[in-house]
Amino acid sequence: MAKSVEILLVEDSEADAELVQIAFRSAKVMNQIHTVDDGEKAMQFLRREPP
């Protein structure tokens, strides 16, 4: 069985993050997208640490 790939979007602009998500949906990318607004939060997410 294929494993689903999750996407981590690191973007400090809320408007730009929304545009990226719209582009993914438009391209029919159905992967789960997690969004954080800085590198520190991205590293916490990747380490599975609580925010």
Short mmCIF file of N, CA and C in Angstrom, two decimals:
data_model
loop_
_atom_site.label_atom_id
_atom_site.label_comp_id
_atom_site.label_asym_id
_atom_site.label_seq_id
_atom_site.Cartn_x
_atom_site.Cartn_y
_atom_site.Cartn_z
N MET A 1 0.85 -1.17 0.00
CA MET A 1 0.00 0.00 0.00
C MET A 1 0.90 1.24 0.00
N ALA A 2 0.57 2.22 -0.82
CA ALA A 2 1.36 3.45 -0.90
C ALA A 2 1.13 4.31 0.34
N LYS A 3 2.20 4.90 0.82
CA LYS A 3 2.12 5.76 1.99
C LYS A 3 1.87 7.20 1.53
N SER A 4 0.94 7.87 2.17
CA SER A 4 0.62 9.25 1.84
C SER A 4 1.75 10.17 2.30
N VAL A 5 2.11 11.12 1.47
CA VAL A 5 3.16 12.09 1.79
C VAL A 5 2.50 13.37 2.27
N GLU A 6 2.93 13.85 3.43
CA GLU A 6 2.43 15.11 3.96
C GLU A 6 3.38 16.22 3.53
N ILE A 7 2.84 17.43 3.37
CA ILE A 7 3.62 18.58 2.93
C ILE A 7 3.73 19.57 4.08
N LEU A 8 4.95 20.06 4.31
CA LEU A 8 5.18 21.11 5.30
C LEU A 8 5.48 22.39 4.55
N LEU A 9 4.61 23.37 4.70
CA LEU A 9 4.77 24.68 4.06
C LEU A 9 5.26 25.66 5.12
N VAL A 10 6.44 26.24 4.87
CA VAL A 10 7.00 27.23 5.79
C VAL A 10 6.90 28.58 5.10
N GLU A 11 6.00 29.42 5.60
CA GLU A 11 5.73 30.72 4.96
C GLU A 11 5.27 31.71 6.01
N ASP A 12 5.95 32.86 6.07
CA ASP A 12 5.58 33.84 7.10
C ASP A 12 4.46 34.78 6.67
N SER A 13 4.10 34.73 5.41
CA SER A 13 2.99 35.55 4.93
C SER A 13 1.73 34.69 4.84
N GLU A 14 0.72 35.05 5.62
CA GLU A 14 -0.53 34.28 5.62
C GLU A 14 -1.17 34.28 4.23
N ALA A 15 -1.11 35.43 3.55
CA ALA A 15 -1.71 35.53 2.21
C ALA A 15 -0.98 34.62 1.22
N ASP A 16 0.35 34.61 1.28
CA ASP A 16 1.11 33.74 0.38
C ASP A 16 0.87 32.27 0.67
N ALA A 17 0.76 31.92 1.95
CA ALA A 17 0.48 30.53 2.32
C ALA A 17 -0.87 30.10 1.75
N GLU A 18 -1.84 30.98 1.80
CA GLU A 18 -3.16 30.67 1.24
C GLU A 18 -3.08 30.50 -0.28
N LEU A 19 -2.29 31.35 -0.95
CA LEU A 19 -2.13 31.21 -2.40
C LEU A 19 -1.49 29.87 -2.77
N VAL A 20 -0.50 29.45 -2.00
CA VAL A 20 0.14 28.16 -2.26
C VAL A 20 -0.87 27.03 -2.09
N GLN A 21 -1.69 27.11 -1.04
CA GLN A 21 -2.69 26.07 -0.82
C GLN A 21 -3.72 26.05 -1.94
N ILE A 22 -4.10 27.22 -2.43
CA ILE A 22 -5.03 27.30 -3.56
C ILE A 22 -4.40 26.66 -4.80
N ALA A 23 -3.12 26.94 -5.02
CA ALA A 23 -2.42 26.35 -6.17
C ALA A 23 -2.37 24.83 -6.07
N PHE A 24 -2.10 24.31 -4.88
CA PHE A 24 -2.09 22.86 -4.69
C PHE A 24 -3.47 22.27 -5.00
N ARG A 25 -4.52 22.89 -4.47
CA ARG A 25 -5.87 22.38 -4.73
C ARG A 25 -6.20 22.44 -6.23
N SER A 26 -5.80 23.55 -6.88
CA SER A 26 -6.05 23.72 -8.30
C SER A 26 -5.34 22.63 -9.12
N ALA A 27 -4.17 22.22 -8.64
CA ALA A 27 -3.40 21.16 -9.31
C ALA A 27 -3.85 19.77 -8.87
N LYS A 28 -4.89 19.74 -8.05
CA LYS A 28 -5.46 18.49 -7.54
C LYS A 28 -4.47 17.70 -6.67
N VAL A 29 -3.62 18.43 -5.97
CA VAL A 29 -2.73 17.81 -4.98
C VAL A 29 -3.55 17.65 -3.71
N MET A 30 -3.78 16.42 -3.30
CA MET A 30 -4.67 16.16 -2.18
C MET A 30 -3.92 15.80 -0.90
N ASN A 31 -2.61 15.94 -0.90
CA ASN A 31 -1.82 15.64 0.29
C ASN A 31 -2.19 16.58 1.42
N GLN A 32 -2.03 16.10 2.65
CA GLN A 32 -2.26 16.96 3.81
C GLN A 32 -1.16 18.01 3.86
N ILE A 33 -1.53 19.27 4.06
CA ILE A 33 -0.57 20.37 4.11
C ILE A 33 -0.56 20.95 5.52
N HIS A 34 0.62 20.98 6.11
CA HIS A 34 0.82 21.61 7.41
C HIS A 34 1.53 22.93 7.15
N THR A 35 1.09 23.99 7.78
CA THR A 35 1.68 25.31 7.56
C THR A 35 2.22 25.87 8.86
N VAL A 36 3.46 26.35 8.81
CA VAL A 36 4.07 27.06 9.94
C VAL A 36 4.67 28.35 9.39
N ASP A 37 4.91 29.30 10.30
CA ASP A 37 5.34 30.62 9.81
C ASP A 37 6.81 30.95 10.03
N ASP A 38 7.60 30.00 10.54
CA ASP A 38 9.04 30.27 10.64
C ASP A 38 9.83 28.97 10.75
N GLY A 39 11.14 29.10 10.60
CA GLY A 39 12.01 27.92 10.60
C GLY A 39 12.03 27.18 11.92
N GLU A 40 11.95 27.91 13.02
CA GLU A 40 11.96 27.26 14.34
C GLU A 40 10.73 26.34 14.49
N LYS A 41 9.58 26.84 14.09
CA LYS A 41 8.36 26.03 14.16
C LYS A 41 8.44 24.84 13.20
N ALA A 42 9.09 25.05 12.06
CA ALA A 42 9.26 23.95 11.11
C ALA A 42 10.09 22.84 11.74
N MET A 43 11.18 23.21 12.40
CA MET A 43 12.03 22.21 13.04
C MET A 43 11.29 21.51 14.17
N GLN A 44 10.49 22.25 14.94
CA GLN A 44 9.69 21.63 16.00
C GLN A 44 8.72 20.61 15.40
N PHE A 45 8.09 20.98 14.30
CA PHE A 45 7.16 20.08 13.63
C PHE A 45 7.88 18.82 13.17
N LEU A 46 9.03 19.00 12.54
CA LEU A 46 9.77 17.85 12.02
C LEU A 46 10.27 16.94 13.13
N ARG A 47 10.56 17.52 14.29
CA ARG A 47 10.99 16.72 15.44
C ARG A 47 9.81 16.16 16.22
N ARG A 48 8.60 16.53 15.79
CA ARG A 48 7.36 16.11 16.46
C ARG A 48 7.26 16.67 17.88
N GLU A 49 7.81 17.87 18.08
CA GLU A 49 7.74 18.54 19.38
C GLU A 49 6.47 19.38 19.45
N PRO A 50 5.89 19.53 20.64
CA PRO A 50 4.70 20.39 20.76
C PRO A 50 5.07 21.85 20.49
N PRO A 51 4.13 22.63 19.95
CA PRO A 51 4.41 24.05 19.65
C PRO A 51 4.67 24.88 20.89
#
